[in-house]
Coordinates of C-alpha atoms in Angstrom, one line a residue:
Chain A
X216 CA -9.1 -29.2 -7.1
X217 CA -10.3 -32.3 -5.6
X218 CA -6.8 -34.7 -6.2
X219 CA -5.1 -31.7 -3.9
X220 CA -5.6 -32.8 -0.4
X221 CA -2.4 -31.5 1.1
X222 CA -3.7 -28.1 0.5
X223 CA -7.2 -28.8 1.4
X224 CA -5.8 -30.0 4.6
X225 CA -3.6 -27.0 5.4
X226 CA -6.1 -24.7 4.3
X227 CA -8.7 -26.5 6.5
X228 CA -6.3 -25.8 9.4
X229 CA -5.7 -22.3 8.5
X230 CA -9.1 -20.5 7.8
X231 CA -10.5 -20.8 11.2
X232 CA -7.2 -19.3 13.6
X233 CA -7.3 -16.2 10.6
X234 CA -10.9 -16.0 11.0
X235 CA -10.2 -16.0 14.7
X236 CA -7.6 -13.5 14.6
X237 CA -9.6 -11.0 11.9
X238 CA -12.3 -10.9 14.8
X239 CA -9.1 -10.0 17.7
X240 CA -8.1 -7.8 15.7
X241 CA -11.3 -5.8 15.4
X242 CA -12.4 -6.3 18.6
X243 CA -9.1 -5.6 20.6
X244 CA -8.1 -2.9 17.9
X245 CA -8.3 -0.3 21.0
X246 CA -5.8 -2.1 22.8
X247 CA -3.4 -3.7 20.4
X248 CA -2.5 -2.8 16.7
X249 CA -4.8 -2.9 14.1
X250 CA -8.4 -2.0 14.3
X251 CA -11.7 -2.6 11.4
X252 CA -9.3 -1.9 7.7
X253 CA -6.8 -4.8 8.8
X254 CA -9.5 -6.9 10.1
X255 CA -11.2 -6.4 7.5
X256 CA -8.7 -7.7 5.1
X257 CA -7.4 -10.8 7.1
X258 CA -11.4 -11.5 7.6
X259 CA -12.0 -11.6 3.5
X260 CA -8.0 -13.1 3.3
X261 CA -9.5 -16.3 5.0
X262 CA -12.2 -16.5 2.3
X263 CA -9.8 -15.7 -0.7
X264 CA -8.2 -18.8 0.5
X265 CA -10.9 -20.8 0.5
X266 CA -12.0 -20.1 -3.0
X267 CA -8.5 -20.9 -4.2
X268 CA -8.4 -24.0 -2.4
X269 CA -11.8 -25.1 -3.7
X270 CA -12.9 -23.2 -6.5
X271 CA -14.9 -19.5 -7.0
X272 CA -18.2 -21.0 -7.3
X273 CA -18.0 -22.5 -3.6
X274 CA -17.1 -19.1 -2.3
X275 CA -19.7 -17.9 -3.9
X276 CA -22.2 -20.2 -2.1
X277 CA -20.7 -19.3 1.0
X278 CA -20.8 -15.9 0.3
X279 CA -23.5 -14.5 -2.4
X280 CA -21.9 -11.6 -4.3
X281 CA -24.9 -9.8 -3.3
X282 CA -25.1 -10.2 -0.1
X283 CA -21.4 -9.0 0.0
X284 CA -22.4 -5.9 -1.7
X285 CA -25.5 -5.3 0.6
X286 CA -23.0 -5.5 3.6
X287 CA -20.7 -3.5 2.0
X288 CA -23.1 -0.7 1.9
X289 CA -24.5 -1.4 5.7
X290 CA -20.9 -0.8 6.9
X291 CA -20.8 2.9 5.2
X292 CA -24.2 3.3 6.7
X293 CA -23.3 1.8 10.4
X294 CA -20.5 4.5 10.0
X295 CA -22.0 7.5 8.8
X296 CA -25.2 6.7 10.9
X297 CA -23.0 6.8 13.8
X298 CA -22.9 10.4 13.2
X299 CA -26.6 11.1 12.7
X300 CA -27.4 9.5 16.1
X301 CA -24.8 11.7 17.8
X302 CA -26.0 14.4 16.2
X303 CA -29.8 13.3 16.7
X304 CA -28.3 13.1 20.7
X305 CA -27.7 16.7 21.0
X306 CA -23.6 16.1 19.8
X307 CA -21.5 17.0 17.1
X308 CA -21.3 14.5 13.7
X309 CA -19.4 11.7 15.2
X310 CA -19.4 13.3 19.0
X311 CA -19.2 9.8 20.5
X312 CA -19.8 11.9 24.1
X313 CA -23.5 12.2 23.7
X314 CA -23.6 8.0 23.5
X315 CA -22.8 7.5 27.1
X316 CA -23.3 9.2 30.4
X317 CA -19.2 8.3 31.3
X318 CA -17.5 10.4 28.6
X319 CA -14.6 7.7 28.3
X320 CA -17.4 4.6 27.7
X321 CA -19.3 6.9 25.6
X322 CA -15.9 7.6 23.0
X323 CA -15.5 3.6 23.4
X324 CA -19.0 2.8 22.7
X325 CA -18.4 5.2 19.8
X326 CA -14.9 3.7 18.5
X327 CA -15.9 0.1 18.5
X328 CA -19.3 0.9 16.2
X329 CA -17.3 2.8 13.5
X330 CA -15.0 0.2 13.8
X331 CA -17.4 -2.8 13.1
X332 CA -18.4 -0.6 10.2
X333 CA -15.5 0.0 8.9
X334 CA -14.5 -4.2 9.1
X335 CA -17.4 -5.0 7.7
X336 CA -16.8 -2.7 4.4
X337 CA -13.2 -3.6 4.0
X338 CA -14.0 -7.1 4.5
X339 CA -16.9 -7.3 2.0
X340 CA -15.2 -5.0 -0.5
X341 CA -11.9 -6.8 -0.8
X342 CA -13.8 -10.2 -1.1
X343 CA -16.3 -8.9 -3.6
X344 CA -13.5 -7.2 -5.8
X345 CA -11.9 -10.6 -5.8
X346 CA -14.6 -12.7 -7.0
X347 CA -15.5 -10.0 -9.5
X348 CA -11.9 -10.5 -10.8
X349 CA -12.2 -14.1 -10.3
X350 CA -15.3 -14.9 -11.6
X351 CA -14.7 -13.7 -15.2
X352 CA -11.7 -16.6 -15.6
X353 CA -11.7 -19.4 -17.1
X354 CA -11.9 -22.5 -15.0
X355 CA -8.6 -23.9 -14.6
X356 CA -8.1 -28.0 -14.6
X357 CA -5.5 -29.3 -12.4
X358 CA -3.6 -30.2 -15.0
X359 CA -3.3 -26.5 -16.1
X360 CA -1.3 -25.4 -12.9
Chain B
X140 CA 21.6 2.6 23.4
X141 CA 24.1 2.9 21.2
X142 CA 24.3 -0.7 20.3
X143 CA 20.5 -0.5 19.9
X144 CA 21.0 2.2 17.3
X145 CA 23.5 0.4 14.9
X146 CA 21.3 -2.6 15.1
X147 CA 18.7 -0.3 13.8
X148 CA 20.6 1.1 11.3
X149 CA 21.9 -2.1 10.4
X150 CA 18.4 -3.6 10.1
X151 CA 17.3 -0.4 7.9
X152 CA 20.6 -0.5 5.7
X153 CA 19.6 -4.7 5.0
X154 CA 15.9 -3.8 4.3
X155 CA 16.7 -0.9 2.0
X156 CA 19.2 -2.8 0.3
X157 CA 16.1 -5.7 -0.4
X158 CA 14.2 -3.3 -1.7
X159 CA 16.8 -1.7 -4.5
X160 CA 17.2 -4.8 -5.8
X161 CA 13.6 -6.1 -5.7
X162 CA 13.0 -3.0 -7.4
X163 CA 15.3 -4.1 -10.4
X164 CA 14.3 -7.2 -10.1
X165 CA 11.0 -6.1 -11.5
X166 CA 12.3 -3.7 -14.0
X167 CA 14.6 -6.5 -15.2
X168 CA 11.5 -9.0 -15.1
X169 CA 9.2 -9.5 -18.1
X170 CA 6.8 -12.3 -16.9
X171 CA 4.0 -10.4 -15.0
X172 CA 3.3 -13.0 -12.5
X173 CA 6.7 -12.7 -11.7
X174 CA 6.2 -9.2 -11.5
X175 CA 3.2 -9.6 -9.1
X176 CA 4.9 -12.0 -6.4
X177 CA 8.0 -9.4 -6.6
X178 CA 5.7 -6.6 -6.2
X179 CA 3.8 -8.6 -2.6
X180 CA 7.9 -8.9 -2.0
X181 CA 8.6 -5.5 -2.3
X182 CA 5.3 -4.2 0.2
X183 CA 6.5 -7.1 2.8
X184 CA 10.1 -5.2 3.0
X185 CA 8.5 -1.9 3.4
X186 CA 5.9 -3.1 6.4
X187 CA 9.7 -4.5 8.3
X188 CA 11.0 -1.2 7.0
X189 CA 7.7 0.4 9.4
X190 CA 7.9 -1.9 12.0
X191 CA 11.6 -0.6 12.4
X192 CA 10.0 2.7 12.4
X193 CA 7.8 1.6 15.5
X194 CA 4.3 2.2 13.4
X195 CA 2.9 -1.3 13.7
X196 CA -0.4 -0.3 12.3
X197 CA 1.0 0.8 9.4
X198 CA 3.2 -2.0 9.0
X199 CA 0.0 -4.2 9.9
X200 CA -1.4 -2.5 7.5
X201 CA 0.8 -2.8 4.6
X202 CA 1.5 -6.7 5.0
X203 CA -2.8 -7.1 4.7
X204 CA -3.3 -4.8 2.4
X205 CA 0.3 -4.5 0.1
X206 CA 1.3 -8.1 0.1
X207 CA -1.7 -10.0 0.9
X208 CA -5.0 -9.0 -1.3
X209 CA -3.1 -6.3 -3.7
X210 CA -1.0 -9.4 -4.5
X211 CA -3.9 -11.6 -5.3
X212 CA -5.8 -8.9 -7.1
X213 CA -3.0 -8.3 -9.2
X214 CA -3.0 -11.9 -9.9
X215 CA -6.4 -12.1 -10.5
X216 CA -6.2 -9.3 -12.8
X217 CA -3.3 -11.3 -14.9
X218 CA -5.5 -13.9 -15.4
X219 CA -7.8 -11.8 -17.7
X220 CA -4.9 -10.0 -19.7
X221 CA -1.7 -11.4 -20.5
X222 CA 1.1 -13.2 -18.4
X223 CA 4.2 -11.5 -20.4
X224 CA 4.9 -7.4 -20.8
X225 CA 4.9 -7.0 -24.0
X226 CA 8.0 -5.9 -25.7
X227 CA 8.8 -2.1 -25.5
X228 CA 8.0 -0.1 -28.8
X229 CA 10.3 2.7 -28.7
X230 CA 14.3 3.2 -27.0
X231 CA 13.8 3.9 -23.5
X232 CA 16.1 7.1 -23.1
X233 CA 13.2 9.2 -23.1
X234 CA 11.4 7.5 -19.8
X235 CA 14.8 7.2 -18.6
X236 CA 15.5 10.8 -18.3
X237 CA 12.2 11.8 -16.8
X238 CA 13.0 9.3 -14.0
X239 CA 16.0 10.9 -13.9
X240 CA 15.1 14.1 -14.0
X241 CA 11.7 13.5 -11.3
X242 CA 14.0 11.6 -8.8
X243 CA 16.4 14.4 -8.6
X244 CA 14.0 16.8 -7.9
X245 CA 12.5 14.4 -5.5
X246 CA 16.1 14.4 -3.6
X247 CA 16.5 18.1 -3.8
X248 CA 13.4 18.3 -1.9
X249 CA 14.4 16.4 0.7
X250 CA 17.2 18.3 1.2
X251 CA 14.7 20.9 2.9
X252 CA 13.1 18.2 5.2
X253 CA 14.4 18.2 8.9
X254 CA 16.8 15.7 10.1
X255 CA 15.3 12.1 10.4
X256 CA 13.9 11.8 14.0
X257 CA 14.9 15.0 15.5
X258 CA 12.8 15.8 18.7
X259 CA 12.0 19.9 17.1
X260 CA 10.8 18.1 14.3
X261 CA 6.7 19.6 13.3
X262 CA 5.5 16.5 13.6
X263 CA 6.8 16.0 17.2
X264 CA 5.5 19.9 17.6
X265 CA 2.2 20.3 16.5
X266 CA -0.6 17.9 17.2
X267 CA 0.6 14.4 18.0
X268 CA 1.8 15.2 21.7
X269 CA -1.5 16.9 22.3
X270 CA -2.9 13.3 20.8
X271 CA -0.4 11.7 22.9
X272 CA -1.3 13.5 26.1
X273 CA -5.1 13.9 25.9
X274 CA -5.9 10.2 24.8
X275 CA -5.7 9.0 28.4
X276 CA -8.0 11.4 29.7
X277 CA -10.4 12.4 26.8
X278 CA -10.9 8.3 25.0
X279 CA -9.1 5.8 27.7
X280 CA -8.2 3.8 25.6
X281 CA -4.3 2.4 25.0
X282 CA -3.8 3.1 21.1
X283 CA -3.4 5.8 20.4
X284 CA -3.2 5.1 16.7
X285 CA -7.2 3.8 17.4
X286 CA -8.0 7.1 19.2
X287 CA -6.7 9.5 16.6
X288 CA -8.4 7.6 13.3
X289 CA -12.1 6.7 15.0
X290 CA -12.6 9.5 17.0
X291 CA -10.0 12.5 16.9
X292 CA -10.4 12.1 12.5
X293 CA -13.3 10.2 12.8
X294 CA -14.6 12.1 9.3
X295 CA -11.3 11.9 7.8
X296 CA -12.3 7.8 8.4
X297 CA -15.6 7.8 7.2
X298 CA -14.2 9.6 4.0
X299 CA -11.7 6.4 3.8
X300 CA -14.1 4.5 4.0
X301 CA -16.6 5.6 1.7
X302 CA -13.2 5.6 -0.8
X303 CA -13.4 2.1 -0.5
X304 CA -17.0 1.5 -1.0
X305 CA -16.5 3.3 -4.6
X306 CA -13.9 1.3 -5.6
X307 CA -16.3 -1.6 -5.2
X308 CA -18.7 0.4 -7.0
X309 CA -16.2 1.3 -9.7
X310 CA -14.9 -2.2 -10.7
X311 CA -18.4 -3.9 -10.4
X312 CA -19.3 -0.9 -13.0
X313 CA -16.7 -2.1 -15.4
X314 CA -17.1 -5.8 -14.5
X315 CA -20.5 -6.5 -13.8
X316 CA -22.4 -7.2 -10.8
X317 CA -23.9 -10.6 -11.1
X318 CA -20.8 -13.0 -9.9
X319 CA -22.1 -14.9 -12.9
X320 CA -18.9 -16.9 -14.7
X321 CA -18.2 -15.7 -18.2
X322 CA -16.9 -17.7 -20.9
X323 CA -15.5 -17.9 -24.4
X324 CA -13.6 -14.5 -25.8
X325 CA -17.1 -12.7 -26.6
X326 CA -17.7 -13.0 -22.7
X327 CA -21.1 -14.2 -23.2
X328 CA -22.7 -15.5 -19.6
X329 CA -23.3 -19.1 -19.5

């Protein structure tokens, strides 16, 4: 879609305030709404946009599939891990006390790890079930829109 | 407070209202992509619908998840099937009466349910106060909704989770995991 600057512009101006806001959202889900599944999706939202804008096969330089897929496994494991350490700590699975000697720093500690694993996931998921729709299209010419 | 509740129920009355006839809209409609914008439509209205409810991180939620990616998924999904519905094979008074038949059972259920947002209501009874009341002390943090889902249901989370991770797993079974671009109708890689 090269002749299309108007969107390459906008998109250009959009991507990084959602990329932005994926990462307050995550990181300031304890405070405000939202937390690691709607980061997650704004997070791979900003990349669905980018491949629309320019095409499937620049997302997928940007992001390898496989990479995407090895993430999206490392976020179950960050998560369920959680729960080994706190059990490996002397806790309950997923006891957040045992990660801290201040019981509320320790659930905090605990919240904002499951969290991050639970972003990454959602985002690599979503953006990996899109360009495993995407990628079995056709290319479209501009004409075709 | 009064004033504040007819807003509300003004609000709720407009939103519901939306969503009947977005609903027919995509009865009515027999171009799928249609179909798919109406559908991000429809998810949209119900995430104003939860924001009127006060549950912002379900109605955060549901404007990601419902309208955003669903909606392109969907689309994405057209793209390797076909844009139109195709053309119903038999009279519809069977389906008909089964929907008729399911959503008046529905409704006589709810006749059993408690009045909307009574304070003696089970869910303002049983475990959400004791939530409400132990987050400060127990987490320290100020959402609650964060407290309850990583740490209070933390397992019920992970389970979540690994829900989504099998999707993944599921449709790159069916689709195939190399990213690779297919072509032609024999979907032969390149």
């Amino acid at each position: 879609m090269e002749h299309h600057s108007i969107l390459r512009v906008v998109s250009k101006l959009l991507i990084p305030p959602m990329l932005v806001y994926a990462l307050y959202v995550q990181f300031h889900g304890e405070y405000s709404p939202g937390g690691g599944f709607q980061a997650g999706v704004v997070f791979a939202a900003a990349f669905v946009l980018y491949s629309l804008v320019h095409g499937i096969d620049a997302l997928t330089r940007v992001a390898p599939p496989r990479v995407l897929h090895a993430l999206a496994g490392l976020g179950v494991l960050i998560f369920a891990g959680t729960g080994v350490v706190t059990m490996a700590l002397g806790d309950a699975y997923l006891g957040y006390y045992a990660l801290g000697e201040h019981p509320q720093h320790a659930q905090e500690w605990g919240i904002v790890v499951v969290e991050f694993g639970v972003g990454m996931t959602v985002a690599t998921v979503m953006l990996s079930l899109f360009i495993a729709f995407a990628s079995h299209t056709r290319k479209l010419d501009d004409k075709d829109w | 407070m009064t004033a504040n509740l007819i807003g509300i129920a003004i609000i709720d009355i407009v939103f519901f209202t939306l969503l009947v006839l977005t609903a027919i809209a995509i009865l009515r409609q027999r171009n799928l992509f249609a179909v798919a914008m109406l559908s991000g439509v429809f998810s949209l209205l119900s995430a104003g619908l939860f924001v009127t409810l006060d549950a912002m991180d379900v109605a955060f939620t549901e404007a990601a998840v419902g309208a955003g990616i669903s909606t392109v998924l969907m689309l994405g999904t057209l793209a390797l099937t076909s844009r139109d519905e195709a053309k119903r094979p038999r009279s519809a008074l069977l389906p008909l009466f089964v929907c008729l038949v399911a959503g008046a059972a529905l409704v006589y259920g709810t006749l059993d349910m408690p009045p909307f947002g009574a304070v003696d209501n089970p869910i303002q009874t049983h475990v959400a106060p004791e939530y409400i009341a132990r987050t400060p002390t127990d987490i320290g943090i100020p959402n609650v909704v964060a407290a309850v889902l990583a740490s209070y249901r933390g397992f019920d989370t992970l389970g979540e989770v690994v829900v989504v991770f099998a999707a993944l797993v599921a449709v790159l079974l069916m689709l195939g995991t190399s990213g690779r671009r297919t072509n032609g109708k024999n979907g032969k890689e390149e």
